[in-house]
Amino acid sequence: MNVVVGAHSRAVTSGFLKSVLQNGVGRYVCQLQRITFKFCKAGGGSRGVRNYVETHLLDFAAANPGVVVYVTPKPQIHARVVAEYLNGETHTVFIDKKSAEEIQRDVQSLVWRSGLPLVRLRKTQHTENPSIQGQWTPFTNKPSNFKVALEEKLQRPTS
């Protein structure tokens, strides 16, 4: 599945927070597998990408030895970074007319991502194993005669 980062807000689905197989419990494994820089050699919109490749790319490759880096100059193409993750997801970030520092920030955010699709959180908490005891109410631990008296009081018509 190819996802364009920064897409319209309606394209972002809602869901619950997930992690990649408890990554980080034992040893952290960077989920980014491959990153490809596609840009034009002569285009003005790719000036920041060319600057990033000349100044920052070797530092990035040294800091992330588990990530394969491809640099693909093509004529007449919009500059973009394509990130491929271990779970098979592909994310594309368009970097036309961005400075080298902005591109560095975008690339670092791609490194930190898990590869899972971006979702709008429905709740701050979620469990896969809900309680079998039922949901708590204010009357959970009250005596049953109190519940009956309260129900009778609520059912009586007021005059």
PDB file of C-alpha atoms in Angstrom:
ATOM      1  CA  MET A   1       0.000   0.000   0.000  1.00  0.00           C
ATOM      2  CA  ASN A   2       1.434   3.356  -1.020  1.00  0.00           C
ATOM      3  CA  VAL A   3       0.655   6.241   1.331  1.00  0.00           C
ATOM      4  CA  VAL A   4       1.361   9.879   0.570  1.00  0.00           C
ATOM      5  CA  VAL A   5       2.338  11.644   3.785  1.00  0.00           C
ATOM      6  CA  GLY A   6       0.567  14.953   4.321  1.00  0.00           C
ATOM      7  CA  ALA A   7      -2.551  13.873   2.460  1.00  0.00           C
ATOM      8  CA  HIS A   8      -5.902  15.483   3.111  1.00  0.00           C
ATOM      9  CA  SER A   9      -7.309  14.983   6.622  1.00  0.00           C
ATOM     10  CA  ARG A  10     -10.305  13.043   5.333  1.00  0.00           C
ATOM     11  CA  ALA A  11      -7.939  10.386   3.995  1.00  0.00           C
ATOM     12  CA  VAL A  12      -6.685   9.634   7.518  1.00  0.00           C
ATOM     13  CA  THR A  13      -8.732   6.852   9.080  1.00  0.00           C
ATOM     14  CA  SER A  14      -9.450   6.492  12.780  1.00  0.00           C
ATOM     15  CA  GLY A  15      -8.249   3.641  14.931  1.00  0.00           C
ATOM     16  CA  PHE A  16      -6.320   2.676  18.009  1.00  0.00           C
ATOM     17  CA  LEU A  17      -2.618   3.039  18.759  1.00  0.00           C
ATOM     18  CA  LYS A  18      -0.607  -0.038  17.750  1.00  0.00           C
ATOM     19  CA  SER A  19       2.992  -1.154  18.027  1.00  0.00           C
ATOM     20  CA  VAL A  20       5.078  -3.423  15.840  1.00  0.00           C
ATOM     21  CA  LEU A  21       5.353  -6.760  17.691  1.00  0.00           C
ATOM     22  CA  GLN A  22       6.480  -5.143  20.956  1.00  0.00           C
ATOM     23  CA  ASN A  23       9.440  -3.504  19.240  1.00  0.00           C
ATOM     24  CA  GLY A  24      11.812  -2.149  21.855  1.00  0.00           C
ATOM     25  CA  VAL A  25      10.912  -4.611  24.628  1.00  0.00           C
ATOM     26  CA  GLY A  26      14.156  -6.518  24.038  1.00  0.00           C
ATOM     27  CA  ARG A  27      16.139  -4.857  21.276  1.00  0.00           C
ATOM     28  CA  TYR A  28      14.939  -1.973  19.136  1.00  0.00           C
ATOM     29  CA  VAL A  29      14.779  -2.731  15.413  1.00  0.00           C
ATOM     30  CA  CYS A  30      14.477   0.215  13.030  1.00  0.00           C
ATOM     31  CA  GLN A  31      11.470  -0.502  10.816  1.00  0.00           C
ATOM     32  CA  LEU A  32      12.797   1.528   7.871  1.00  0.00           C
ATOM     33  CA  GLN A  33      14.280  -0.877   5.348  1.00  0.00           C
ATOM     34  CA  ARG A  34      15.008   1.255   2.305  1.00  0.00           C
ATOM     35  CA  ILE A  35      14.917   4.962   1.448  1.00  0.00           C
ATOM     36  CA  THR A  36      15.086   6.343  -2.091  1.00  0.00           C
ATOM     37  CA  PHE A  37      15.741   9.960  -3.059  1.00  0.00           C
ATOM     38  CA  LYS A  38      14.282  10.784  -6.482  1.00  0.00           C
ATOM     39  CA  PHE A  39      15.065  14.222  -7.904  1.00  0.00           C
ATOM     40  CA  CYS A  40      15.970  16.146 -11.046  1.00  0.00           C
ATOM     41  CA  LYS A  41      19.637  16.964 -11.673  1.00  0.00           C
ATOM     42  CA  ALA A  42      18.928  20.360 -13.185  1.00  0.00           C
ATOM     43  CA  GLY A  43      15.523  21.407 -11.826  1.00  0.00           C
ATOM     44  CA  GLY A  44      15.307  24.398  -9.500  1.00  0.00           C
ATOM     45  CA  GLY A  45      12.815  22.666  -7.205  1.00  0.00           C
ATOM     46  CA  SER A  46      15.370  19.930  -6.508  1.00  0.00           C
ATOM     47  CA  ARG A  47      18.098  22.314  -5.330  1.00  0.00           C
ATOM     48  CA  GLY A  48      17.489  21.463  -1.655  1.00  0.00           C
ATOM     49  CA  VAL A  49      17.641  17.727  -2.361  1.00  0.00           C
ATOM     50  CA  ARG A  50      20.932  18.068  -4.224  1.00  0.00           C
ATOM     51  CA  ASN A  51      22.295  20.110  -1.308  1.00  0.00           C
ATOM     52  CA  TYR A  52      21.093  17.470   1.178  1.00  0.00           C
ATOM     53  CA  VAL A  53      22.692  14.666  -0.829  1.00  0.00           C
ATOM     54  CA  GLU A  54      26.019  16.535  -0.987  1.00  0.00           C
ATOM     55  CA  THR A  55      26.165  17.572   2.678  1.00  0.00           C
ATOM     56  CA  HIS A  56      24.011  15.321   4.896  1.00  0.00           C
ATOM     57  CA  LEU A  57      23.503  11.986   3.160  1.00  0.00           C
ATOM     58  CA  LEU A  58      26.808  10.384   4.197  1.00  0.00           C
ATOM     59  CA  ASP A  59      26.130  11.308   7.836  1.00  0.00           C
ATOM     60  CA  PHE A  60      22.641   9.806   7.567  1.00  0.00           C
ATOM     61  CA  ALA A  61      23.993   6.575   6.063  1.00  0.00           C
ATOM     62  CA  ALA A  62      26.646   6.303   8.790  1.00  0.00           C
ATOM     63  CA  ALA A  63      24.069   6.893  11.545  1.00  0.00           C
ATOM     64  CA  ASN A  64      21.628   4.332  10.080  1.00  0.00           C
ATOM     65  CA  PRO A  65      23.661   1.319   8.881  1.00  0.00           C
ATOM     66  CA  GLY A  66      20.570  -0.899   8.654  1.00  0.00           C
ATOM     67  CA  VAL A  67      18.892   1.341   6.076  1.00  0.00           C
ATOM     68  CA  VAL A  68      19.663   0.947   2.378  1.00  0.00           C
ATOM     69  CA  VAL A  69      19.938   4.348   0.676  1.00  0.00           C
ATOM     70  CA  TYR A  70      19.296   4.866  -3.040  1.00  0.00           C
ATOM     71  CA  VAL A  71      19.850   8.134  -4.916  1.00  0.00           C
ATOM     72  CA  THR A  72      18.013   8.247  -8.235  1.00  0.00           C
ATOM     73  CA  PRO A  73      18.401  11.385 -10.365  1.00  0.00           C
ATOM     74  CA  LYS A  74      15.832  11.454 -13.165  1.00  0.00           C
ATOM     75  CA  PRO A  75      15.082  14.286 -15.597  1.00  0.00           C
ATOM     76  CA  GLN A  76      11.859  16.276 -15.237  1.00  0.00           C
ATOM     77  CA  ILE A  77      10.656  14.681 -11.988  1.00  0.00           C
ATOM     78  CA  HIS A  78       9.245  16.166  -8.797  1.00  0.00           C
ATOM     79  CA  ALA A  79      11.634  15.627  -5.912  1.00  0.00           C
ATOM     80  CA  ARG A  80      10.456  12.987  -3.426  1.00  0.00           C
ATOM     81  CA  VAL A  81      11.634  10.577  -0.778  1.00  0.00           C
ATOM     82  CA  VAL A  82      10.201   7.059  -0.883  1.00  0.00           C
ATOM     83  CA  ALA A  83      10.514   5.063   2.353  1.00  0.00           C
ATOM     84  CA  GLU A  84       9.921   1.310   2.422  1.00  0.00           C
ATOM     85  CA  TYR A  85       9.335  -0.450   5.751  1.00  0.00           C
ATOM     86  CA  LEU A  86       9.747  -4.020   6.980  1.00  0.00           C
ATOM     87  CA  ASN A  87       5.986  -4.615   6.989  1.00  0.00           C
ATOM     88  CA  GLY A  88       5.775  -3.845   3.244  1.00  0.00           C
ATOM     89  CA  GLU A  89       4.308  -0.340   3.572  1.00  0.00           C
ATOM     90  CA  THR A  90       5.624   2.434   1.332  1.00  0.00           C
ATOM     91  CA  HIS A  91       5.442   6.128   2.261  1.00  0.00           C
ATOM     92  CA  THR A  92       6.174   8.969  -0.147  1.00  0.00           C
ATOM     93  CA  VAL A  93       7.080  12.512   0.931  1.00  0.00           C
ATOM     94  CA  PHE A  94       7.293  15.215  -1.735  1.00  0.00           C
ATOM     95  CA  ILE A  95      10.232  17.520  -1.029  1.00  0.00           C
ATOM     96  CA  ASP A  96      10.065  20.003  -3.911  1.00  0.00           C
ATOM     97  CA  LYS A  97      11.362  23.469  -3.006  1.00  0.00           C
ATOM     98  CA  LYS A  98      12.461  22.478   0.510  1.00  0.00           C
ATOM     99  CA  SER A  99      15.772  23.347   2.113  1.00  0.00           C
ATOM    100  CA  ALA A 100      18.310  20.721   3.173  1.00  0.00           C
ATOM    101  CA  GLU A 101      17.358  21.214   6.851  1.00  0.00           C
ATOM    102  CA  GLU A 102      13.652  20.637   6.124  1.00  0.00           C
ATOM    103  CA  ILE A 103      14.523  17.519   4.147  1.00  0.00           C
ATOM    104  CA  GLN A 104      16.690  16.296   7.017  1.00  0.00           C
ATOM    105  CA  ARG A 105      13.740  16.747   9.398  1.00  0.00           C
ATOM    106  CA  ASP A 106      11.401  14.856   7.025  1.00  0.00           C
ATOM    107  CA  VAL A 107      13.889  12.011   6.571  1.00  0.00           C
ATOM    108  CA  GLN A 108      14.387  11.706  10.340  1.00  0.00           C
ATOM    109  CA  SER A 109      10.620  11.474  10.859  1.00  0.00           C
ATOM    110  CA  LEU A 110      10.512   8.657   8.279  1.00  0.00           C
ATOM    111  CA  VAL A 111      13.257   6.831  10.210  1.00  0.00           C
ATOM    112  CA  TRP A 112      11.346   7.115  13.483  1.00  0.00           C
ATOM    113  CA  ARG A 113       8.046   5.870  12.029  1.00  0.00           C
ATOM    114  CA  SER A 114       6.932   2.286  12.417  1.00  0.00           C
ATOM    115  CA  GLY A 115       5.592   1.919   8.891  1.00  0.00           C
ATOM    116  CA  LEU A 116       2.043   1.541  10.172  1.00  0.00           C
ATOM    117  CA  PRO A 117      -0.474   3.878   8.535  1.00  0.00           C
ATOM    118  CA  LEU A 118      -1.211   7.171  10.274  1.00  0.00           C
ATOM    119  CA  VAL A 119      -4.499   7.038  12.170  1.00  0.00           C
ATOM    120  CA  ARG A 120      -6.572   9.536  14.096  1.00  0.00           C
ATOM    121  CA  LEU A 121      -6.861   8.153  17.621  1.00  0.00           C
ATOM    122  CA  ARG A 122     -10.391   7.315  18.752  1.00  0.00           C
ATOM    123  CA  LYS A 123      -9.487   7.020  22.440  1.00  0.00           C
ATOM    124  CA  THR A 124      -6.395   7.591  24.529  1.00  0.00           C
ATOM    125  CA  GLN A 125      -6.681   4.078  26.000  1.00  0.00           C
ATOM    126  CA  HIS A 126      -7.541   0.763  24.399  1.00  0.00           C
ATOM    127  CA  THR A 127      -7.248  -2.885  25.342  1.00  0.00           C
ATOM    128  CA  GLU A 128      -7.437  -6.021  23.257  1.00  0.00           C
ATOM    129  CA  ASN A 129      -8.654  -7.982  26.323  1.00  0.00           C
ATOM    130  CA  PRO A 130     -11.640  -6.175  27.863  1.00  0.00           C
ATOM    131  CA  SER A 131     -12.769  -7.012  31.392  1.00  0.00           C
ATOM    132  CA  ILE A 132     -15.191  -9.915  31.716  1.00  0.00           C
ATOM    133  CA  GLN A 133     -16.624  -8.443  34.933  1.00  0.00           C
ATOM    134  CA  GLY A 134     -18.605  -5.808  33.100  1.00  0.00           C
ATOM    135  CA  GLN A 135     -18.522  -2.075  33.147  1.00  0.00           C
ATOM    136  CA  TRP A 136     -18.419  -0.173  36.425  1.00  0.00           C
ATOM    137  CA  THR A 137     -21.443   1.978  37.359  1.00  0.00           C
ATOM    138  CA  PRO A 138     -22.143   4.042  40.495  1.00  0.00           C
ATOM    139  CA  PHE A 139     -24.470   1.231  41.685  1.00  0.00           C
ATOM    140  CA  THR A 140     -22.008  -1.645  41.223  1.00  0.00           C
ATOM    141  CA  ASN A 141     -21.160  -2.178  44.909  1.00  0.00           C
ATOM    142  CA  LYS A 142     -24.459  -0.963  46.422  1.00  0.00           C
ATOM    143  CA  PRO A 143     -26.906  -3.361  48.102  1.00  0.00           C
ATOM    144  CA  SER A 144     -29.685  -4.625  45.847  1.00  0.00           C
ATOM    145  CA  ASN A 145     -32.488  -3.168  48.017  1.00  0.00           C
ATOM    146  CA  PHE A 146     -30.960   0.287  47.437  1.00  0.00           C
ATOM    147  CA  LYS A 147     -31.155  -0.291  43.680  1.00  0.00           C
ATOM    148  CA  VAL A 148     -34.811  -1.359  43.869  1.00  0.00           C
ATOM    149  CA  ALA A 149     -35.748   1.646  46.012  1.00  0.00           C
ATOM    150  CA  LEU A 150     -33.969   3.999  43.641  1.00  0.00           C
ATOM    151  CA  GLU A 151     -35.705   2.505  40.593  1.00  0.00           C
ATOM    152  CA  GLU A 152     -39.119   2.816  42.295  1.00  0.00           C
ATOM    153  CA  LYS A 153     -38.398   6.430  43.155  1.00  0.00           C
ATOM    154  CA  LEU A 154     -37.388   7.213  39.577  1.00  0.00           C
ATOM    155  CA  GLN A 155     -40.506   5.530  38.130  1.00  0.00           C
ATOM    156  CA  ARG A 156     -43.008   7.401  40.347  1.00  0.00           C
ATOM    157  CA  PRO A 157     -44.677  10.293  38.568  1.00  0.00           C
ATOM    158  CA  THR A 158     -44.055  13.630  40.202  1.00  0.00           C
ATOM    159  CA  SER A 159     -47.108  15.707  41.067  1.00  0.00           C
TER     160      SER A 159
END
